[in-house]
Coordinates of C-alpha atoms and ligand atoms in Angstrom, one line a residue:
M1 CA -13.3 -16.2 -31.9
S2 CA -15.2 -13.5 -30.0
D3 CA -15.6 -9.8 -30.4
F4 CA -14.8 -7.4 -27.6
D5 CA -15.1 -3.6 -27.2
L6 CA -11.6 -3.7 -25.7
I7 CA -8.8 -6.2 -25.5
V8 CA -6.1 -5.4 -23.1
I9 CA -2.7 -7.0 -23.6
G10 CA -1.0 -7.6 -20.3
A11 CA -2.5 -8.1 -16.8
G12 CA -0.1 -6.0 -14.8
P13 CA -1.2 -3.1 -12.7
G14 CA -1.8 -1.0 -15.8
G15 CA -3.6 -3.6 -17.8
Y16 CA -5.8 -5.2 -15.2
V17 CA -6.9 -1.9 -13.8
A18 CA -7.8 -0.6 -17.3
A19 CA -9.7 -3.9 -17.9
I20 CA -11.7 -3.6 -14.7
R21 CA -12.5 0.1 -15.1
A22 CA -13.6 -0.4 -18.8
A23 CA -15.9 -3.2 -17.7
Q24 CA -17.3 -1.0 -15.0
L25 CA -18.0 1.6 -17.6
G26 CA -20.1 -0.9 -19.6
L27 CA -17.6 -2.2 -22.2
K28 CA -17.2 -5.9 -23.1
V29 CA -13.6 -6.5 -22.1
A30 CA -11.0 -9.2 -22.4
C31 CA -7.4 -9.2 -21.0
V32 CA -4.7 -11.3 -22.5
E33 CA -2.1 -12.7 -20.1
G34 CA 0.5 -15.5 -20.8
R35 CA 1.7 -15.9 -17.2
E36 CA 0.1 -18.6 -15.1
T37 CA -1.2 -15.9 -12.8
L38 CA -2.5 -12.4 -13.2
G39 CA -0.9 -9.2 -11.8
G40 CA 2.2 -8.9 -14.1
T41 CA 5.7 -8.2 -12.9
C42 CA 4.5 -6.1 -9.9
L43 CA 2.4 -8.8 -8.2
N44 CA 4.4 -11.9 -9.3
V45 CA 8.1 -10.9 -9.3
G46 CA 8.3 -7.3 -8.3
C47 CA 6.6 -4.9 -5.8
I48 CA 4.7 -7.5 -3.8
P49 CA 7.2 -10.4 -3.2
S50 CA 9.9 -7.9 -2.5
K51 CA 7.8 -6.3 0.1
A52 CA 7.3 -9.6 1.8
L53 CA 11.1 -10.1 2.0
L54 CA 11.6 -6.5 3.1
H55 CA 9.1 -7.0 5.9
A56 CA 10.5 -10.2 7.1
S57 CA 14.1 -9.0 7.0
H58 CA 13.0 -5.7 8.8
M59 CA 11.4 -7.8 11.6
L60 CA 14.7 -9.7 12.0
H61 CA 16.6 -6.4 12.1
E62 CA 14.3 -5.0 14.8
A63 CA 14.7 -8.2 16.8
E64 CA 18.4 -8.1 16.6
H65 CA 18.8 -4.3 17.2
N66 CA 15.9 -3.0 19.2
F67 CA 14.1 -5.7 21.1
A68 CA 16.5 -5.8 24.0
K69 CA 16.3 -2.0 24.4
M70 CA 12.5 -2.3 24.8
G71 CA 12.8 -5.0 27.4
L72 CA 12.1 -7.9 25.1
K73 CA 14.6 -10.5 25.9
G74 CA 15.3 -14.0 24.7
K75 CA 16.9 -15.7 21.8
S76 CA 16.9 -13.6 18.7
P77 CA 15.2 -15.3 15.7
S78 CA 17.3 -16.9 12.9
V79 CA 16.5 -17.2 9.2
D80 CA 14.5 -20.2 8.0
W81 CA 15.0 -19.4 4.3
P82 CA 12.6 -22.0 2.9
Q83 CA 9.8 -20.7 5.2
M84 CA 10.5 -17.1 4.2
Q85 CA 10.2 -18.2 0.6
S86 CA 6.9 -19.9 1.3
Y87 CA 5.7 -16.7 3.0
R88 CA 6.8 -14.7 -0.1
A89 CA 5.0 -17.2 -2.4
E90 CA 1.8 -17.2 -0.4
T91 CA 1.7 -13.4 -0.3
V92 CA 2.0 -13.4 -4.1
A93 CA -0.7 -16.1 -4.5
Q94 CA -3.2 -14.3 -2.3
N95 CA -2.8 -11.1 -4.4
T96 CA -2.8 -12.8 -7.9
K97 CA -5.9 -14.8 -6.9
G98 CA -7.5 -11.6 -5.8
I99 CA -7.2 -10.2 -9.4
E100 CA -8.7 -13.3 -10.8
F101 CA -11.7 -12.8 -8.5
L102 CA -12.0 -9.2 -9.5
F103 CA -12.0 -10.2 -13.2
K104 CA -14.8 -12.6 -12.6
K105 CA -16.7 -10.1 -10.5
N106 CA -16.4 -7.5 -13.2
K107 CA -17.0 -9.9 -16.1
V108 CA -13.6 -9.4 -17.7
T109 CA -12.6 -12.4 -19.8
W110 CA -9.1 -13.7 -19.2
L111 CA -7.6 -14.9 -22.6
K112 CA -4.8 -17.2 -21.4
G113 CA -1.7 -17.0 -23.6
W114 CA 0.6 -14.5 -25.3
G115 CA -1.1 -12.0 -27.5
S116 CA -0.1 -10.5 -30.8
I117 CA -1.8 -7.9 -33.1
P118 CA -1.9 -9.3 -36.6
E119 CA -3.8 -6.2 -37.8
A120 CA -5.6 -3.2 -36.2
G121 CA -8.8 -4.5 -34.6
K122 CA -7.6 -8.0 -34.1
V123 CA -5.7 -9.8 -31.3
K124 CA -4.3 -13.3 -31.8
V125 CA -4.0 -15.6 -28.7
G126 CA -2.7 -19.1 -29.5
D127 CA -4.7 -20.2 -32.6
E128 CA -7.6 -17.9 -32.0
V129 CA -8.1 -14.4 -33.4
H130 CA -10.4 -12.1 -31.5
G131 CA -12.0 -8.9 -32.8
A132 CA -11.6 -5.7 -30.8
K133 CA -12.9 -2.2 -31.3
A134 CA -10.0 -1.0 -29.2
I135 CA -6.7 -2.6 -28.2
L136 CA -4.6 -1.5 -25.3
I137 CA -1.0 -2.5 -25.0
A138 CA 0.1 -2.8 -21.4
S139 CA 2.8 -5.4 -21.8
G140 CA 5.2 -3.8 -19.2
S141 CA 9.0 -4.0 -19.1
E142 CA 12.0 -6.4 -18.6
A143 CA 15.4 -6.0 -17.0
S144 CA 17.8 -4.2 -19.4
P145 CA 20.8 -6.4 -20.3
L146 CA 24.4 -5.2 -19.6
K147 CA 27.3 -6.2 -21.9
G148 CA 29.6 -8.7 -20.3
V149 CA 27.1 -9.7 -17.6
E150 CA 25.1 -12.7 -18.7
V151 CA 22.1 -13.4 -16.5
D152 CA 21.5 -17.1 -15.6
E153 CA 19.0 -16.2 -12.7
K154 CA 21.1 -18.4 -10.4
V155 CA 24.5 -16.7 -9.8
I156 CA 23.9 -13.6 -11.9
V157 CA 20.3 -12.6 -11.4
T158 CA 17.8 -9.8 -12.1
S159 CA 15.3 -8.8 -9.6
T160 CA 13.2 -11.9 -10.5
G161 CA 16.0 -14.4 -9.6
A162 CA 17.0 -12.3 -6.6
L163 CA 13.6 -13.0 -5.0
E164 CA 14.0 -16.8 -5.0
L165 CA 17.7 -17.5 -4.5
A166 CA 18.5 -21.1 -3.3
K167 CA 20.1 -19.6 -0.2
V168 CA 21.1 -16.3 1.3
P169 CA 24.4 -15.5 -0.4
K170 CA 27.5 -14.8 1.7
T171 CA 28.5 -12.1 -0.6
L172 CA 26.2 -10.1 -3.0
A173 CA 27.4 -7.6 -5.6
V174 CA 24.7 -5.3 -6.8
I175 CA 25.2 -3.5 -10.1
G176 CA 23.2 -0.2 -10.0
A177 CA 22.3 1.9 -7.0
G178 CA 18.7 2.5 -8.2
V179 CA 15.5 1.4 -6.5
I180 CA 15.8 -2.3 -7.2
G181 CA 19.4 -2.5 -6.2
L182 CA 18.9 -0.7 -2.9
E183 CA 15.7 -2.4 -1.9
L184 CA 17.0 -6.0 -2.5
G185 CA 20.5 -5.0 -1.4
S186 CA 19.1 -4.0 2.0
V187 CA 17.0 -7.2 2.2
Y188 CA 20.1 -9.4 1.9
A189 CA 22.3 -7.1 4.1
R190 CA 19.7 -7.6 6.9
L191 CA 19.7 -11.3 6.3
G192 CA 23.4 -11.5 6.7
S193 CA 25.0 -11.0 3.2
E194 CA 27.9 -8.8 2.7
V195 CA 26.5 -6.4 0.1
T196 CA 28.5 -4.2 -2.2
V197 CA 26.7 -1.9 -4.6
I198 CA 28.6 -0.7 -7.7
E199 CA 27.2 2.4 -9.3
Y200 CA 28.1 4.2 -12.4
L201 CA 27.3 7.7 -11.2
D202 CA 28.7 9.6 -8.2
T203 CA 25.3 9.6 -6.5
I204 CA 22.7 6.9 -5.7
T205 CA 19.1 6.9 -7.0
P206 CA 19.5 9.3 -10.0
G207 CA 16.9 12.1 -10.2
M208 CA 16.1 12.1 -6.5
D209 CA 16.5 15.2 -4.4
G210 CA 20.2 15.5 -3.4
D211 CA 19.6 15.8 0.4
L212 CA 17.7 12.5 0.2
Q213 CA 20.4 10.8 -1.8
K214 CA 23.0 11.7 0.7
A215 CA 20.9 10.7 3.8
L216 CA 19.8 7.4 2.2
K217 CA 23.4 6.5 1.3
R218 CA 24.6 7.3 4.9
T219 CA 21.8 5.2 6.4
L220 CA 22.4 2.2 4.2
E221 CA 26.1 2.4 4.9
K222 CA 25.3 2.3 8.6
Q223 CA 23.3 -0.9 7.8
G224 CA 26.4 -2.4 6.4
L225 CA 26.0 -1.9 2.6
K226 CA 29.3 -0.9 0.9
F227 CA 29.3 1.4 -2.2
V228 CA 31.7 1.7 -5.1
M229 CA 30.7 4.9 -6.8
G230 CA 31.6 6.3 -10.2
A231 CA 32.5 2.8 -11.5
T232 CA 31.7 1.2 -14.8
V233 CA 31.2 -2.6 -14.6
Q234 CA 33.3 -4.3 -17.2
G235 CA 31.9 -7.8 -16.9
A236 CA 31.1 -10.8 -14.7
K237 CA 32.4 -14.3 -15.2
V238 CA 30.9 -17.3 -13.5
S239 CA 32.9 -20.3 -12.5
R240 CA 32.0 -23.0 -9.8
N241 CA 28.9 -21.1 -8.7
K242 CA 30.8 -17.9 -8.0
A243 CA 31.1 -14.7 -10.0
K244 CA 34.1 -12.6 -10.6
L245 CA 33.0 -9.0 -11.2
T246 CA 35.3 -6.4 -12.6
W247 CA 34.9 -2.6 -13.0
K248 CA 36.9 0.5 -13.9
L249 CA 36.7 3.7 -11.9
N250 CA 35.5 6.5 -14.2
K251 CA 37.8 9.2 -12.6
D252 CA 41.1 7.5 -13.4
D253 CA 40.3 4.2 -15.3
S254 CA 41.8 2.2 -12.4
E255 CA 40.6 -1.3 -12.2
G256 CA 38.7 -3.0 -9.4
G257 CA 36.8 -6.2 -8.8
M258 CA 35.3 -8.6 -6.4
D259 CA 34.2 -12.2 -6.1
A260 CA 30.6 -12.7 -5.2
D261 CA 28.3 -15.7 -4.5
C262 CA 25.6 -13.7 -6.3
V263 CA 25.4 -10.7 -8.6
L264 CA 22.2 -8.7 -8.9
L265 CA 21.9 -6.8 -12.2
A266 CA 19.8 -3.7 -11.5
T267 CA 20.7 -1.1 -14.1
G268 CA 17.2 -0.3 -15.2
R269 CA 14.4 -1.8 -17.2
R270 CA 13.3 -1.5 -20.9
P271 CA 9.8 -1.8 -22.5
Y272 CA 8.7 -5.4 -23.2
V273 CA 7.0 -5.6 -26.6
D274 CA 8.4 -8.9 -28.0
G275 CA 6.1 -10.8 -30.3
L276 CA 3.4 -8.1 -30.4
G277 CA 4.0 -7.4 -34.1
L278 CA 4.5 -3.7 -33.6
E279 CA 6.9 -3.3 -36.6
A280 CA 4.5 -4.9 -39.1
L281 CA 1.7 -2.6 -37.8
G282 CA 3.9 0.5 -38.1
V283 CA 3.4 1.5 -34.4
E284 CA 5.8 4.4 -33.8
R285 CA 8.4 4.1 -31.1
T286 CA 10.5 6.7 -29.3
K287 CA 14.3 6.8 -29.5
R288 CA 14.4 4.8 -26.2
G289 CA 12.2 2.1 -27.7
Q290 CA 9.0 3.0 -25.9
I291 CA 5.7 3.1 -27.7
A292 CA 5.0 6.7 -28.7
T293 CA 1.5 7.9 -27.6
D294 CA -0.4 11.2 -27.5
A295 CA -1.9 12.8 -24.4
Q296 CA -4.8 10.3 -24.6
W297 CA -2.5 7.2 -24.8
K298 CA -3.3 6.7 -28.5
T299 CA -0.6 5.3 -30.7
N300 CA -0.3 6.4 -34.3
V301 CA -2.3 3.4 -35.4
P302 CA -6.1 4.1 -35.0
G303 CA -7.7 1.9 -32.3
I304 CA -4.4 1.0 -30.6
Y305 CA -3.5 2.5 -27.2
A306 CA -0.6 2.0 -24.9
I307 CA 0.1 2.6 -21.2
G308 CA 2.5 1.8 -18.3
D309 CA 6.1 0.8 -18.6
V310 CA 5.9 0.4 -22.4
I311 CA 5.4 4.2 -22.8
E312 CA 7.3 7.2 -21.5
G313 CA 7.4 8.3 -17.9
P314 CA 8.5 6.6 -14.6
M315 CA 8.3 2.8 -14.6
L316 CA 6.0 2.7 -11.6
A317 CA 3.0 0.4 -10.9
H318 CA 0.8 3.3 -9.7
K319 CA 1.6 5.5 -12.7
A320 CA 0.5 2.6 -14.9
E321 CA -2.7 2.1 -12.8
D322 CA -3.6 5.8 -13.1
E323 CA -3.1 5.6 -16.9
G324 CA -5.1 2.4 -16.9
M325 CA -8.1 4.1 -15.3
A326 CA -7.8 7.2 -17.5
V327 CA -7.4 5.3 -20.8
A328 CA -10.5 3.2 -20.0
E329 CA -12.4 6.4 -19.5
V330 CA -11.1 7.7 -22.9
I331 CA -12.0 4.5 -24.7
A332 CA -15.5 4.6 -23.1
G333 CA -15.9 8.1 -24.5
K334 CA -15.3 10.0 -21.3
H335 CA -12.4 12.2 -20.2
G336 CA -9.5 10.5 -18.6
H337 CA -6.7 12.5 -17.0
V338 CA -3.4 11.8 -15.3
N339 CA -1.5 14.6 -13.4
Y340 CA 2.1 13.6 -14.2
G341 CA 3.3 16.4 -11.9
V342 CA 2.0 14.6 -8.8
I343 CA 3.2 11.0 -9.0
P344 CA 4.9 9.9 -5.8
G345 CA 8.0 7.7 -5.8
V346 CA 8.7 5.4 -2.8
I347 CA 11.8 3.3 -1.9
Y348 CA 10.8 0.6 0.6
T349 CA 14.1 0.5 2.5
T350 CA 14.1 1.2 6.3
P351 CA 13.7 4.0 6.7
E352 CA 11.4 4.5 3.7
V353 CA 12.1 7.2 1.2
A354 CA 9.2 9.0 -0.5
T355 CA 9.2 11.9 -2.9
V356 CA 6.7 13.9 -5.0
G357 CA 7.0 17.0 -7.2
A358 CA 10.1 19.0 -8.0
T359 CA 13.5 18.4 -6.4
E360 CA 15.6 21.3 -5.1
E361 CA 18.1 20.7 -7.9
A362 CA 15.3 21.0 -10.5
L363 CA 14.0 24.2 -9.0
K364 CA 17.5 25.7 -9.0
A365 CA 18.0 24.7 -12.7
E366 CA 14.7 26.4 -13.6
G367 CA 15.9 29.5 -11.7
R368 CA 12.7 29.4 -9.7
A369 CA 12.4 31.3 -6.4
Y370 CA 11.6 28.8 -3.7
K371 CA 11.8 28.2 0.1
V372 CA 12.7 25.1 2.0
G373 CA 11.0 23.9 5.1
K374 CA 12.9 21.0 6.7
F375 CA 12.0 19.0 9.9
P376 CA 14.0 16.2 11.4
F377 CA 12.3 13.1 12.7
M378 CA 14.5 13.5 15.8
G379 CA 12.0 16.3 16.8
N380 CA 9.0 13.9 16.4
A381 CA 8.1 12.2 19.7
R382 CA 6.5 9.1 18.0
A383 CA 9.5 8.4 15.8
K384 CA 11.9 8.7 18.7
A385 CA 9.8 6.3 20.8
V386 CA 10.3 3.6 18.2
F387 CA 13.9 4.2 17.4
Q388 CA 13.1 5.9 14.1
G389 CA 14.5 9.4 14.7
D390 CA 16.8 9.2 11.6
G391 CA 15.6 11.2 8.6
F392 CA 13.6 14.3 7.8
V393 CA 10.8 15.9 5.8
K394 CA 11.8 18.5 3.3
M395 CA 9.1 20.6 1.8
L396 CA 9.7 23.0 -1.1
A397 CA 7.3 25.9 -1.7
D398 CA 7.1 28.8 -4.1
K399 CA 8.8 31.8 -2.4
E400 CA 6.1 34.3 -3.5
T401 CA 2.8 32.2 -3.4
D402 CA 3.8 29.6 -0.8
R403 CA 2.3 26.9 -3.2
I404 CA 3.8 23.5 -2.5
L405 CA 6.2 22.5 -5.3
G406 CA 7.6 19.2 -3.9
C407 CA 8.2 17.2 -0.8
H408 CA 10.9 14.7 0.0
I409 CA 10.8 12.4 3.0
I410 CA 13.2 9.9 4.5
G411 CA 11.9 8.4 7.7
P412 CA 9.3 6.1 9.2
G413 CA 6.2 5.6 7.1
A414 CA 7.4 8.0 4.5
G415 CA 5.6 6.0 1.7
D416 CA 2.3 6.7 3.5
L417 CA 3.1 10.3 4.7
I418 CA 3.8 11.5 1.2
H419 CA 0.1 11.2 0.2
E420 CA -0.9 14.1 2.4
I421 CA 1.3 16.2 0.1
C422 CA 0.1 14.5 -3.1
V423 CA -3.5 15.5 -2.2
S424 CA -2.4 19.0 -1.2
M425 CA -0.6 19.4 -4.5
E426 CA -3.6 18.2 -6.4
F427 CA -5.6 20.9 -4.7
G428 CA -2.9 23.5 -5.4
A429 CA -2.4 24.0 -1.7
A430 CA 0.1 26.3 0.0
A431 CA 2.5 25.1 2.7
E432 CA 0.4 27.2 5.1
D433 CA -2.7 25.1 4.3
V434 CA -0.8 22.0 5.6
A435 CA 0.7 24.0 8.5
L436 CA -2.8 25.2 9.6
T437 CA -4.3 21.7 9.4
C438 CA -4.6 20.0 12.8
H439 CA -2.5 16.8 12.9
A440 CA -3.1 14.1 15.5
H441 CA -0.5 13.7 18.2
P442 CA 1.6 11.7 18.5
T443 CA 1.9 10.7 14.8
Y444 CA 4.7 10.7 12.2
S445 CA 2.4 13.0 10.2
E446 CA 3.2 15.8 12.6
A447 CA 6.7 15.9 11.0
V448 CA 5.0 16.8 7.6
R449 CA 3.1 19.6 9.3
E450 CA 6.3 20.9 11.0
A451 CA 8.1 21.0 7.6
A452 CA 5.2 23.1 6.3
L453 CA 5.5 25.3 9.4
A454 CA 9.2 25.6 8.6
C455 CA 8.3 27.1 5.2
G456 CA 6.6 29.9 7.2
D457 CA 7.4 31.3 10.6
G458 CA 9.2 28.2 11.8
A459 CA 8.7 24.7 13.1
I460 CA 7.8 24.3 16.8
H461 CA 9.8 21.3 17.7
A462 CA 13.1 22.0 15.9
Ligands
NAI1 P1 17.0 2.5 -11.9 O1 16.9 3.2 -13.2 O2 16.2 3.0 -10.7 O3 18.6 2.5 -11.4 C1 19.6 2.0 -12.2 C2 20.9 2.4 -11.6 O4 21.9 1.7 -12.3 C3 21.2 3.9 -11.9 O5 21.6 4.5 -10.7 C4 22.3 3.9 -12.9 O6 23.1 5.0 -12.9 C5 23.0 2.6 -12.6 N1 23.7 2.0 -13.8 C6 23.3 1.9 -15.0 N2 24.2 1.3 -15.8 C7 25.3 1.0 -14.9 C8 26.5 0.3 -15.1 N3 26.9 -0.2 -16.3 N4 27.3 0.1 -14.0 C9 26.9 0.5 -12.8 N5 25.7 1.2 -12.6 C10 24.9 1.4 -13.6 O7 16.7 1.0 -12.3 P2 16.3 -0.2 -11.4 O8 16.7 -0.1 -9.9 O9 16.8 -1.4 -12.1 O10 14.7 -0.2 -11.4 C11 14.1 -0.3 -12.7 C12 12.7 0.3 -12.7 O11 11.9 -0.3 -11.8 C13 12.8 1.8 -12.2 O12 12.2 2.6 -13.2 C14 12.2 1.8 -10.9 O13 11.5 3.0 -10.7 C15 11.2 0.6 -10.9 N6 11.1 0.1 -9.6 C16 10.4 0.8 -8.7 C17 10.3 0.4 -7.4 C18 9.6 1.3 -6.4 O14 8.9 2.2 -6.8 N7 9.7 1.0 -5.1 C19 10.9 -0.9 -6.9 C20 11.6 -1.5 -8.0 C21 11.6 -1.1 -9.3

């Protein structure tokens, strides 16, 4: 048994960042993690391995579709799935070992095992009980179950199983046109699977700006993904390593279905708090099962804090990281702050999709006076040179003050471009501030400036 100033439960992007920052601020810190490796869902079975597969399959797509146009001739590469899997695993290992190194460097103790909180001020890991002045719950999330669809992580998989399938399936049915469904759906479409996405709503990626939703769906359809929209999945039955999926269309209750070698269940995630002992402690939960916290990430039980996917807000690694840094500051007696109005969201399809701030639909619903500056990547020389002219930047600014209210990008490097607008919004910038900033030529970033110009007297290249 040892005593710590802070024990963090969970070493995902929220937990490990909080542990490192708290140690940097002089606290004696431990982090409890039951997985074999640090980094949580994101590093082990989420953001990072999926990016390896997205990259590899994108390269294949480039070779098949664009190499010959550029004068690069020769046999197009074929998929060596076991090697692609090793590349994925090696990418994960490098990153998880990196966190282990950072823990050692910052003197964060890794308590290996699954933690529980027998009482406030104490954390039990295995047979040992450790004392903690503060406890931070950062235990993340798990895939939400769906009635009638039993996950075996072989034929019916969540995002975890989808990363390590035994082979590339001939047919893949994806339940849910959210971020996971579209990212992994596009990986397998590029690797040769016939992919059908079944979505309950009439639009993909709920909550995203409508123009982006339409453009992304069109692009994915061009890449071969099929969509069944407005459909409620009834169930999936597995026999002889194949699944039979059935659904009903919401508009007329007509029945549909398909056979698939693999079904990916991607209908959202829910907080993971199993075994922590929250009920006995009396930790308050929201109606959706998240841990309820105040603006400083304190639960109703003194000394217990929570961040990341277990609390309210978007289930995003970087949101958890920001909360991790801020809560460490609060626990160390400083002032931690997260600006929830400026949290970017990125979908790592090709082209990428990135968004920050208000959508046009949200501004309309608020009755706010706004202007729209839109610029297509077709007008961007760099994008056209690399066959990435599809997509656009859409900037939303206040009609009176010109202050940037949101930005929505579909196009090359969107996930990086969005940060110019995040910083601008943090500083309360007007669209004109971006428009008057010199942008290097030829870069994709010029499209962001042109969208800002379009909020004023007009873009130059459109
Ligand atoms: P999601 O919430 O993004 O999308 C789920 C989709 O499933 C929705 O479109 C919903 O309408 C649909 N759906 C729900 N029930 C259904 C049913 N019975 N039949 C058909 N469709 C149904 O959830 P997703 O994609 O599982 O992702 C989970 C979380 O992980 C999200 O919060 C997401 O933000 C996060 N994530 C973020 C990534 C990123 O930032 N690039 C990558 C992967 C995950």
